[in-house]
PDB file of C-alpha atoms and ligand atoms in Angstrom:
ATOM      1  CA  UNK A   1     -28.291-144.840 -41.999  1.00  0.00           C
ATOM      2  CA  UNK A   2     -31.159-146.254 -40.609  1.00  0.00           C
ATOM      3  CA  UNK A   3     -33.723-144.140 -38.535  1.00  0.00           C
ATOM      4  CA  UNK A   4     -34.681-145.403 -34.943  1.00  0.00           C
ATOM      5  CA  UNK A   5     -37.899-146.412 -36.123  1.00  0.00           C
ATOM      6  CA  UNK A   6     -36.670-148.367 -39.248  1.00  0.00           C
ATOM      7  CA  UNK A   7     -34.098-150.177 -36.999  1.00  0.00           C
ATOM      8  CA  UNK A   8     -36.998-151.363 -34.389  1.00  0.00           C
ATOM      9  CA  UNK A   9     -39.246-152.821 -37.442  1.00  0.00           C
ATOM     10  CA  UNK A  10     -36.175-154.561 -38.526  1.00  0.00           C
ATOM     11  CA  UNK A  11     -35.240-156.101 -35.053  1.00  0.00           C
ATOM     12  CA  UNK A  12     -39.032-156.933 -34.497  1.00  0.00           C
ATOM     13  CA  UNK A  13     -38.954-158.888 -38.047  1.00  0.00           C
ATOM     14  CA  UNK A  14     -35.602-160.654 -37.051  1.00  0.00           C
ATOM     15  CA  UNK A  15     -37.093-161.880 -33.462  1.00  0.00           C
ATOM     16  CA  UNK A  16     -40.325-162.846 -35.247  1.00  0.00           C
ATOM     17  CA  UNK A  17     -38.746-164.822 -37.541  1.00  0.00           C
ATOM     18  CA  UNK A  18     -36.325-166.355 -34.852  1.00  0.00           C
ATOM     19  CA  UNK A  19     -39.192-167.385 -32.786  1.00  0.00           C
ATOM     20  CA  UNK A  20     -40.955-168.961 -35.740  1.00  0.00           C
ATOM     21  CA  UNK A  21     -37.764-170.848 -36.550  1.00  0.00           C
ATOM     22  CA  UNK A  22     -37.688-171.804 -32.906  1.00  0.00           C
ATOM     23  CA  UNK A  23     -41.082-173.144 -32.702  1.00  0.00           C
ATOM     24  CA  UNK A  24     -40.263-175.762 -35.122  1.00  0.00           C
ATOM     25  CA  UNK A  25     -38.553-177.397 -32.849  1.00  0.00           C
ATOM     26  CA  UNK A  26     -39.648-176.380 -29.326  1.00  0.00           C
ATOM     27  CA  UNK A  27     -42.917-175.505 -27.643  1.00  0.00           C
ATOM     28  CA  UNK A  28     -42.950-171.764 -27.067  1.00  0.00           C
ATOM     29  CA  UNK A  29     -45.461-170.438 -24.622  1.00  0.00           C
ATOM     30  CA  UNK A  30     -47.375-167.828 -26.387  1.00  0.00           C
ATOM     31  CA  UNK A  31     -47.020-165.423 -23.483  1.00  0.00           C
ATOM     32  CA  UNK A  32     -43.388-165.887 -23.886  1.00  0.00           C
ATOM     33  CA  UNK A  33     -43.456-165.259 -27.467  1.00  0.00           C
ATOM     34  CA  UNK A  34     -45.360-161.867 -26.728  1.00  0.00           C
ATOM     35  CA  UNK A  35     -42.737-160.715 -24.120  1.00  0.00           C
ATOM     36  CA  UNK A  36     -40.125-161.204 -26.965  1.00  0.00           C
ATOM     37  CA  UNK A  37     -42.016-159.222 -29.334  1.00  0.00           C
ATOM     38  CA  UNK A  38     -42.908-156.459 -26.988  1.00  0.00           C
ATOM     39  CA  UNK A  39     -46.468-157.076 -27.090  1.00  0.00           C
ATOM     40  CA  UNK A  40     -47.174-157.578 -23.237  1.00  0.00           C
ATOM     41  CA  UNK A  41     -48.426-154.194 -21.831  1.00  0.00           C
ATOM     42  CA  UNK A  42     -48.584-155.417 -18.151  1.00  0.00           C
ATOM     43  CA  UNK A  43     -44.530-155.872 -18.515  1.00  0.00           C
ATOM     44  CA  UNK A  44     -42.523-154.400 -15.393  1.00  0.00           C
ATOM     45  CA  UNK A  45     -38.902-154.684 -14.615  1.00  0.00           C
ATOM     46  CA  UNK A  46     -38.360-156.396 -11.544  1.00  0.00           C
ATOM     47  CA  UNK A  47     -34.890-155.650 -10.033  1.00  0.00           C
ATOM     48  CA  UNK A  48     -33.066-158.251  -7.604  1.00  0.00           C
ATOM     49  CA  UNK A  49     -29.367-157.716  -6.474  1.00  0.00           C
ATOM     50  CA  UNK A  50     -27.521-160.572  -6.605  1.00  0.00           C
ATOM     51  CA  UNK A  51     -23.701-160.047  -5.068  1.00  0.00           C
ATOM     52  CA  UNK A  52     -22.460-157.109  -7.238  1.00  0.00           C
ATOM     53  CA  UNK A  53     -25.104-157.498 -10.156  1.00  0.00           C
ATOM     54  CA  UNK A  54     -28.462-156.142 -10.436  1.00  0.00           C
ATOM     55  CA  UNK A  55     -30.754-158.136 -12.631  1.00  0.00           C
ATOM     56  CA  UNK A  56     -33.616-157.046 -14.528  1.00  0.00           C
ATOM     57  CA  UNK A  57     -36.243-159.653 -14.666  1.00  0.00           C
ATOM     58  CA  UNK A  58     -39.169-159.278 -16.591  1.00  0.00           C
ATOM     59  CA  UNK A  59     -42.512-159.367 -14.643  1.00  0.00           C
ATOM     60  CA  UNK A  60     -46.102-159.752 -15.899  1.00  0.00           C
ATOM     61  CA  UNK A  61     -48.285-157.483 -13.356  1.00  0.00           C
ATOM     62  CA  UNK A  62     -51.680-158.759 -14.784  1.00  0.00           C
ATOM     63  CA  UNK A  63     -50.828-162.346 -14.329  1.00  0.00           C
ATOM     64  CA  UNK A  64     -48.296-161.906 -11.134  1.00  0.00           C
ATOM     65  CA  UNK A  65     -45.442-164.187 -13.329  1.00  0.00           C
ATOM     66  CA  UNK A  66     -42.033-163.835 -13.531  1.00  0.00           C
ATOM     67  CA  UNK A  67     -40.006-164.887 -16.807  1.00  0.00           C
ATOM     68  CA  UNK A  68     -36.886-167.087 -15.799  1.00  0.00           C
ATOM     69  CA  UNK A  69     -34.497-169.113 -17.725  1.00  0.00           C
ATOM     70  CA  UNK A  70     -32.937-172.517 -17.373  1.00  0.00           C
ATOM     71  CA  UNK A  71     -30.416-173.831 -19.954  1.00  0.00           C
ATOM     72  CA  UNK A  72     -31.751-176.737 -21.867  1.00  0.00           C
ATOM     73  CA  UNK A  73     -28.394-178.000 -23.187  1.00  0.00           C
ATOM     74  CA  UNK A  74     -27.342-180.734 -24.082  1.00  0.00           C
ATOM     75  CA  UNK A  75     -30.683-181.162 -26.111  1.00  0.00           C
ATOM     76  CA  UNK A  76     -30.267-177.565 -27.245  1.00  0.00           C
ATOM     77  CA  UNK A  77     -27.675-175.741 -28.861  1.00  0.00           C
ATOM     78  CA  UNK A  78     -29.522-173.187 -30.658  1.00  0.00           C
ATOM     79  CA  UNK A  79     -27.684-170.157 -29.596  1.00  0.00           C
ATOM     80  CA  UNK A  80     -24.120-171.518 -31.117  1.00  0.00           C
ATOM     81  CA  UNK A  81     -26.226-172.888 -34.221  1.00  0.00           C
ATOM     82  CA  UNK A  82     -27.393-168.989 -34.497  1.00  0.00           C
ATOM     83  CA  UNK A  83     -24.484-167.036 -33.326  1.00  0.00           C
ATOM     84  CA  UNK A  84     -24.880-163.238 -33.795  1.00  0.00           C
ATOM     85  CA  UNK A  85     -21.438-162.154 -32.939  1.00  0.00           C
ATOM     86  CA  UNK A  86     -18.140-163.084 -30.801  1.00  0.00           C
ATOM     87  CA  UNK A  87     -16.949-159.780 -29.472  1.00  0.00           C
ATOM     88  CA  UNK A  88     -13.655-160.572 -27.603  1.00  0.00           C
ATOM     89  CA  UNK A  89     -12.134-158.976 -24.225  1.00  0.00           C
ATOM     90  CA  UNK A  90      -8.324-158.828 -24.156  1.00  0.00           C
ATOM     91  CA  UNK A  91      -8.731-161.794 -21.868  1.00  0.00           C
ATOM     92  CA  UNK A  92     -10.391-163.892 -24.445  1.00  0.00           C
ATOM     93  CA  UNK A  93      -7.737-162.912 -26.842  1.00  0.00           C
ATOM     94  CA  UNK A  94      -4.910-164.130 -24.650  1.00  0.00           C
ATOM     95  CA  UNK A  95      -6.975-167.146 -24.104  1.00  0.00           C
ATOM     96  CA  UNK A  96      -8.436-168.371 -27.300  1.00  0.00           C
ATOM     97  CA  UNK A  97      -4.997-167.547 -29.261  1.00  0.00           C
ATOM     98  CA  UNK A  98      -3.338-170.093 -26.710  1.00  0.00           C
ATOM     99  CA  UNK A  99      -6.096-172.485 -27.170  1.00  0.00           C
ATOM    100  CA  UNK A 100      -5.921-172.418 -30.940  1.00  0.00           C
ATOM    101  CA  UNK A 101      -1.977-172.947 -30.531  1.00  0.00           C
ATOM    102  CA  UNK A 102      -0.674-169.313 -31.819  1.00  0.00           C
ATOM    103  CA  UNK A 103       2.282-168.244 -30.414  1.00  0.00           C
ATOM    104  CA  UNK A 104       1.869-165.057 -31.688  1.00  0.00           C
ATOM    105  CA  UNK A 105      -1.097-163.091 -30.735  1.00  0.00           C
ATOM    106  CA  UNK A 106      -0.638-160.686 -34.161  1.00  0.00           C
ATOM    107  CA  UNK A 107      -1.019-163.701 -36.170  1.00  0.00           C
ATOM    108  CA  UNK A 108      -4.222-164.974 -34.079  1.00  0.00           C
ATOM    109  CA  UNK A 109      -5.850-161.471 -34.807  1.00  0.00           C
ATOM    110  CA  UNK A 110      -4.674-161.465 -38.555  1.00  0.00           C
ATOM    111  CA  UNK A 111      -6.212-165.161 -39.161  1.00  0.00           C
ATOM    112  CA  UNK A 112      -9.152-165.501 -36.652  1.00  0.00           C
ATOM    113  CA  UNK A 113     -10.689-161.954 -36.008  1.00  0.00           C
ATOM    114  CA  UNK A 114     -12.025-158.991 -37.746  1.00  0.00           C
ATOM    115  CA  UNK A 115     -12.951-155.661 -36.433  1.00  0.00           C
ATOM    116  CA  UNK A 116     -16.519-154.882 -36.509  1.00  0.00           C
ATOM    117  CA  UNK A 117     -18.640-151.547 -35.562  1.00  0.00           C
ATOM    118  CA  UNK A 118     -22.400-151.778 -34.825  1.00  0.00           C
ATOM    119  CA  UNK A 119     -25.159-149.982 -33.083  1.00  0.00           C
ATOM    120  CA  UNK A 120     -27.242-151.144 -30.262  1.00  0.00           C
ATOM    121  CA  UNK A 121     -30.601-149.401 -29.742  1.00  0.00           C
ATOM    122  CA  UNK A 122     -32.151-148.900 -26.598  1.00  0.00           C
ATOM    123  CA  UNK A 123     -34.245-146.184 -24.509  1.00  0.00           C
ATOM    124  CA  UNK A 124     -33.256-144.185 -21.095  1.00  0.00           C
ATOM    125  CA  UNK A 125     -36.648-144.848 -19.667  1.00  0.00           C
ATOM    126  CA  UNK A 126     -36.309-142.114 -17.191  1.00  0.00           C
ATOM    127  CA  UNK A 127     -35.612-139.501 -19.550  1.00  0.00           C
ATOM    128  CA  UNK A 128     -37.736-141.217 -22.076  1.00  0.00           C
ATOM    129  CA  UNK A 129     -35.434-140.585 -25.190  1.00  0.00           C
ATOM    130  CA  UNK A 130     -33.904-143.304 -27.411  1.00  0.00           C
ATOM    131  CA  UNK A 131     -30.269-144.332 -26.773  1.00  0.00           C
ATOM    132  CA  UNK A 132     -27.634-145.459 -29.297  1.00  0.00           C
ATOM    133  CA  UNK A 133     -24.491-147.163 -28.221  1.00  0.00           C
ATOM    134  CA  UNK A 134     -22.009-147.643 -31.076  1.00  0.00           C
ATOM    135  CA  UNK A 135     -19.574-150.546 -30.289  1.00  0.00           C
ATOM    136  CA  UNK A 136     -16.085-151.377 -32.247  1.00  0.00           C
ATOM    137  CA  UNK A 137     -14.653-154.355 -31.090  1.00  0.00           C
ATOM    138  CA  UNK A 138     -12.431-157.332 -32.403  1.00  0.00           C
ATOM    139  CA  UNK A 139     -14.478-160.031 -33.061  1.00  0.00           C
ATOM    140  CA  UNK A 140     -13.654-164.106 -33.515  1.00  0.00           C
ATOM    141  CA  UNK A 141     -14.810-165.360 -36.867  1.00  0.00           C
ATOM    142  CA  UNK A 142     -17.566-167.581 -36.855  1.00  0.00           C
ATOM    143  CA  UNK A 143     -16.773-169.337 -39.916  1.00  0.00           C
ATOM    144  CA  UNK A 144     -13.252-168.874 -41.610  1.00  0.00           C
ATOM    145  CA  UNK A 145     -14.356-166.704 -44.368  1.00  0.00           C
ATOM    146  CA  UNK A 146     -16.448-164.148 -42.194  1.00  0.00           C
ATOM    147  CA  UNK A 147     -16.147-160.499 -42.957  1.00  0.00           C
ATOM    148  CA  UNK A 148     -17.462-157.418 -41.151  1.00  0.00           C
ATOM    149  CA  UNK A 149     -20.576-157.322 -43.366  1.00  0.00           C
ATOM    150  CA  UNK A 150     -22.014-160.842 -41.803  1.00  0.00           C
ATOM    151  CA  UNK A 151     -21.455-159.434 -38.065  1.00  0.00           C
ATOM    152  CA  UNK A 152     -24.607-159.581 -36.163  1.00  0.00           C
ATOM    153  CA  UNK A 153     -26.112-162.039 -38.830  1.00  0.00           C
ATOM    154  CA  UNK A 154     -27.170-165.163 -37.238  1.00  0.00           C
ATOM    155  CA  UNK A 155     -24.701-168.197 -38.235  1.00  0.00           C
ATOM    156  CA  UNK A 156     -23.705-171.750 -37.179  1.00  0.00           C
ATOM    157  CA  UNK A 157     -20.485-171.319 -35.264  1.00  0.00           C
ATOM    158  CA  UNK A 158     -17.575-173.198 -36.433  1.00  0.00           C
ATOM    159  CA  UNK A 159     -16.574-174.302 -32.845  1.00  0.00           C
ATOM    160  CA  UNK A 160     -19.853-176.125 -32.361  1.00  0.00           C
ATOM    161  CA  UNK A 161     -19.231-180.053 -32.817  1.00  0.00           C
ATOM    162  CA  UNK A 162     -21.514-182.598 -34.102  1.00  0.00           C
ATOM    163  CA  UNK A 163     -22.452-183.441 -30.590  1.00  0.00           C
ATOM    164  CA  UNK A 164     -23.636-180.060 -29.541  1.00  0.00           C
ATOM    165  CA  UNK A 165     -20.171-179.032 -27.903  1.00  0.00           C
ATOM    166  CA  UNK A 166     -18.018-176.297 -28.005  1.00  0.00           C
ATOM    167  CA  UNK A 167     -14.429-177.231 -28.961  1.00  0.00           C
ATOM    168  CA  UNK A 168     -12.987-174.301 -27.664  1.00  0.00           C
ATOM    169  CA  UNK A 169     -14.560-174.588 -23.925  1.00  0.00           C
ATOM    170  CA  UNK A 170     -13.386-173.770 -21.582  1.00  0.00           C
ATOM    171  CA  UNK A 171     -11.245-171.227 -23.377  1.00  0.00           C
ATOM    172  CA  UNK A 172     -14.328-169.636 -25.227  1.00  0.00           C
ATOM    173  CA  UNK A 173     -15.170-165.877 -25.257  1.00  0.00           C
ATOM    174  CA  UNK A 174     -16.705-164.446 -22.394  1.00  0.00           C
ATOM    175  CA  UNK A 175     -19.999-163.723 -24.430  1.00  0.00           C
ATOM    176  CA  UNK A 176     -20.558-167.444 -24.791  1.00  0.00           C
ATOM    177  CA  UNK A 177     -20.214-167.570 -20.986  1.00  0.00           C
ATOM    178  CA  UNK A 178     -22.907-164.516 -20.521  1.00  0.00           C
ATOM    179  CA  UNK A 179     -25.724-166.046 -22.888  1.00  0.00           C
ATOM    180  CA  UNK A 180     -28.460-165.362 -22.613  1.00  0.00           C
ATOM    181  CA  UNK A 181     -27.694-162.256 -20.475  1.00  0.00           C
ATOM    182  CA  UNK A 182     -26.275-159.201 -21.589  1.00  0.00           C
ATOM    183  CA  UNK A 183     -24.448-156.828 -19.062  1.00  0.00           C
ATOM    184  CA  UNK A 184     -23.660-153.153 -18.544  1.00  0.00           C
ATOM    185  CA  UNK A 185     -22.143-151.011 -16.129  1.00  0.00           C
ATOM    186  CA  UNK A 186     -23.269-147.528 -14.674  1.00  0.00           C
ATOM    187  CA  UNK A 187     -21.143-144.843 -13.309  1.00  0.00           C
ATOM    188  CA  UNK A 188     -22.801-142.932 -10.387  1.00  0.00           C
ATOM    189  CA  UNK A 189     -20.399-140.403  -8.277  1.00  0.00           C
ATOM    190  CA  UNK A 190     -17.735-142.586  -9.086  1.00  0.00           C
ATOM    191  CA  UNK A 191     -19.085-145.798  -8.162  1.00  0.00           C
ATOM    192  CA  UNK A 192     -19.609-148.622 -10.833  1.00  0.00           C
ATOM    193  CA  UNK A 193     -23.194-150.522 -10.602  1.00  0.00           C
ATOM    194  CA  UNK A 194     -23.234-153.726 -12.542  1.00  0.00           C
ATOM    195  CA  UNK A 195     -26.612-154.760 -14.496  1.00  0.00           C
ATOM    196  CA  UNK A 196     -28.172-157.596 -16.340  1.00  0.00           C
ATOM    197  CA  UNK A 197     -31.193-158.570 -18.434  1.00  0.00           C
ATOM    198  CA  UNK A 198     -32.240-161.035 -20.776  1.00  0.00           C
ATOM    199  CA  UNK A 199     -31.185-161.193 -24.620  1.00  0.00           C
ATOM    200  CA  UNK A 200     -34.419-161.493 -26.304  1.00  0.00           C
ATOM    201  CA  UNK A 201     -33.492-162.413 -29.626  1.00  0.00           C
ATOM    202  CA  UNK A 202     -36.007-165.244 -29.875  1.00  0.00           C
ATOM    203  CA  UNK A 203     -33.175-167.699 -30.355  1.00  0.00           C
ATOM    204  CA  UNK A 204     -33.595-169.432 -26.988  1.00  0.00           C
ATOM    205  CA  UNK A 205     -36.188-171.944 -25.837  1.00  0.00           C
ATOM    206  CA  UNK A 206     -34.985-171.924 -22.201  1.00  0.00           C
ATOM    207  CA  UNK A 207     -37.390-169.231 -20.816  1.00  0.00           C
ATOM    208  CA  UNK A 208     -40.425-170.160 -18.520  1.00  0.00           C
ATOM    209  CA  UNK A 209     -42.991-168.280 -16.269  1.00  0.00           C
ATOM    210  CA  UNK A 210     -43.006-168.578 -12.698  1.00  0.00           C
ATOM    211  CA  UNK A 211     -44.620-167.652  -9.442  1.00  0.00           C
ATOM    212  CA  UNK A 212     -41.288-166.785  -7.985  1.00  0.00           C
ATOM    213  CA  UNK A 213     -37.849-165.348  -8.637  1.00  0.00           C
ATOM    214  CA  UNK A 214     -36.526-168.151  -6.168  1.00  0.00           C
ATOM    215  CA  UNK A 215     -37.036-170.976  -8.802  1.00  0.00           C
ATOM    216  CA  UNK A 216     -33.793-169.203 -10.651  1.00  0.00           C
ATOM    217  CA  UNK A 217     -31.981-168.335  -7.304  1.00  0.00           C
ATOM    218  CA  UNK A 218     -29.277-170.877  -7.833  1.00  0.00           C
ATOM    219  CA  UNK A 219     -28.634-169.548 -11.629  1.00  0.00           C
ATOM    220  CA  UNK A 220     -28.467-166.136 -10.671  1.00  0.00           C
ATOM    221  CA  UNK A 221     -26.153-166.743  -7.844  1.00  0.00           C
ATOM    222  CA  UNK A 222     -24.139-168.411 -10.400  1.00  0.00           C
ATOM    223  CA  UNK A 223     -24.393-165.744 -13.168  1.00  0.00           C
ATOM    224  CA  UNK A 224     -23.794-162.975 -10.915  1.00  0.00           C
ATOM    225  CA  UNK A 225     -20.142-164.145 -10.800  1.00  0.00           C
ATOM    226  CA  UNK A 226     -19.820-164.754 -14.470  1.00  0.00           C
ATOM    227  CA  UNK A 227     -21.471-161.258 -15.211  1.00  0.00           C
ATOM    228  CA  UNK A 228     -19.242-159.426 -12.881  1.00  0.00           C
ATOM    229  CA  UNK A 229     -15.933-161.184 -14.153  1.00  0.00           C
ATOM    230  CA  UNK A 230     -17.216-160.218 -17.504  1.00  0.00           C
ATOM    231  CA  UNK A 231     -18.133-156.609 -17.402  1.00  0.00           C
ATOM    232  CA  UNK A 232     -14.802-155.894 -15.303  1.00  0.00           C
ATOM    233  CA  UNK A 233     -12.977-157.638 -18.400  1.00  0.00           C
ATOM    234  CA  UNK A 234     -14.968-155.704 -20.924  1.00  0.00           C
ATOM    235  CA  UNK A 235     -14.300-152.534 -18.970  1.00  0.00           C
ATOM    236  CA  UNK A 236     -10.686-153.053 -18.860  1.00  0.00           C
ATOM    237  CA  UNK A 237     -10.742-153.966 -22.668  1.00  0.00           C
ATOM    238  CA  UNK A 238     -12.110-150.643 -23.280  1.00  0.00           C
ATOM    239  CA  UNK A 239      -9.537-148.859 -20.955  1.00  0.00           C
ATOM    240  CA  UNK A 240      -6.724-150.673 -23.053  1.00  0.00           C
ATOM    241  CA  UNK A 241      -8.110-149.160 -26.335  1.00  0.00           C
ATOM    242  CA  UNK A 242      -9.226-152.818 -27.701  1.00  0.00           C
ATOM    243  CA  UNK A 243     -12.785-151.817 -27.890  1.00  0.00           C
ATOM    244  CA  UNK A 244     -14.588-148.430 -28.029  1.00  0.00           C
ATOM    245  CA  UNK A 245     -18.028-147.293 -26.995  1.00  0.00           C
ATOM    246  CA  UNK A 246     -19.857-144.314 -27.698  1.00  0.00           C
ATOM    247  CA  UNK A 247     -23.340-143.161 -26.688  1.00  0.00           C
ATOM    248  CA  UNK A 248     -25.596-140.914 -28.567  1.00  0.00           C
ATOM    249  CA  UNK A 249     -29.536-140.442 -28.930  1.00  0.00           C
TER     250      UNK A 249
HETATM  251  S1  LIG B 301     -30.263-171.606 -26.548  1.00  0.00           S
HETATM  252 FE1  LIG B 301     -30.807-171.086 -24.692  1.00  0.00          FE
HETATM  253  S2  LIG B 301     -31.614-173.404 -23.767  1.00  0.00           S
HETATM  254 FE2  LIG B 301     -30.228-173.326 -25.792  1.00  0.00          FE
HETATM  255  S3  LIG B 301     -28.460-174.071 -25.185  1.00  0.00           S
HETATM  256 FE3  LIG B 301     -28.499-171.845 -25.769  1.00  0.00          FE
HETATM  257  S4  LIG B 301     -28.883-171.020 -23.644  1.00  0.00           S
HETATM  258 FE4  LIG B 301     -29.205-173.154 -23.452  1.00  0.00          FE
HETATM  259  S1  LIG B 302     -17.505-170.410 -29.247  1.00  0.00           S
HETATM  260 FE1  LIG B 302     -18.291-172.400 -28.720  1.00  0.00          FE
HETATM  261  S2  LIG B 302     -19.932-171.672 -27.281  1.00  0.00           S
HETATM  262 FE2  LIG B 302     -19.129-169.727 -28.341  1.00  0.00          FE
HETATM  263  S3  LIG B 302     -20.973-169.797 -30.074  1.00  0.00           S
HETATM  264 FE3  LIG B 302     -19.052-170.823 -30.767  1.00  0.00          FE
HETATM  265  S4  LIG B 302     -19.563-173.006 -30.339  1.00  0.00           S
HETATM  266 FE4  LIG B 302     -20.833-171.806 -28.916  1.00  0.00          FE
END
């Protein structure tokens, strides 16, 4: 098992190589590249609550800029070309099995999915300690022969067509709607709060620097609903025993 430092080094190398790959097709601002690689020392966490979701937006104090995002589809479909994993909620399982023409969900699960366990490394900023989250979930295969050993490795998704569209749309996995955000919920005195931030994997060319978060307000409004809905479905999936999350440090 890798140590936290080894994992951080591996993550850095993965993002570095993803950015190099992305730079072949898109112009990536060097400042945005540095944010992805954790090289900015003036990076601050700007929070803004929209509807029921608290967004964590990168803010650069030395240059007074925010990093925001706007999707470049249909010119870009890099997130589907370099798909990392497709974990399914119970709602996804119902919708996608029907979309693919399965009458019995057990058959869908047997043919189209596999169970994987993986670790996410983050930090409890307040306590200053590393946090390891271990997740076990049912994943949709991104290629017909995919196995657990490929979980987390970028692959072109089998549902991406030649025009750059998703053949599962609109019944595609919730994580596809969520991208490039990831979300989590916090429970304080029996009150759940939902949070979201950008996935900085180096695979998305849609990030830009701006003077004001207002430039992304429409997107944040739209995504607050998607994120709230997805996080509730994820929590329900865990409660129903179709996913397992363990925390350690
Ligand atoms: S990689 Fe980013 S910009 Fe490209 S389609 Fe995906 S979300 Fe949009
Ligand atoms: S399921 Fe569709 S949206 Fe999701 S990664 Fe595959 S092609 Fe892209």
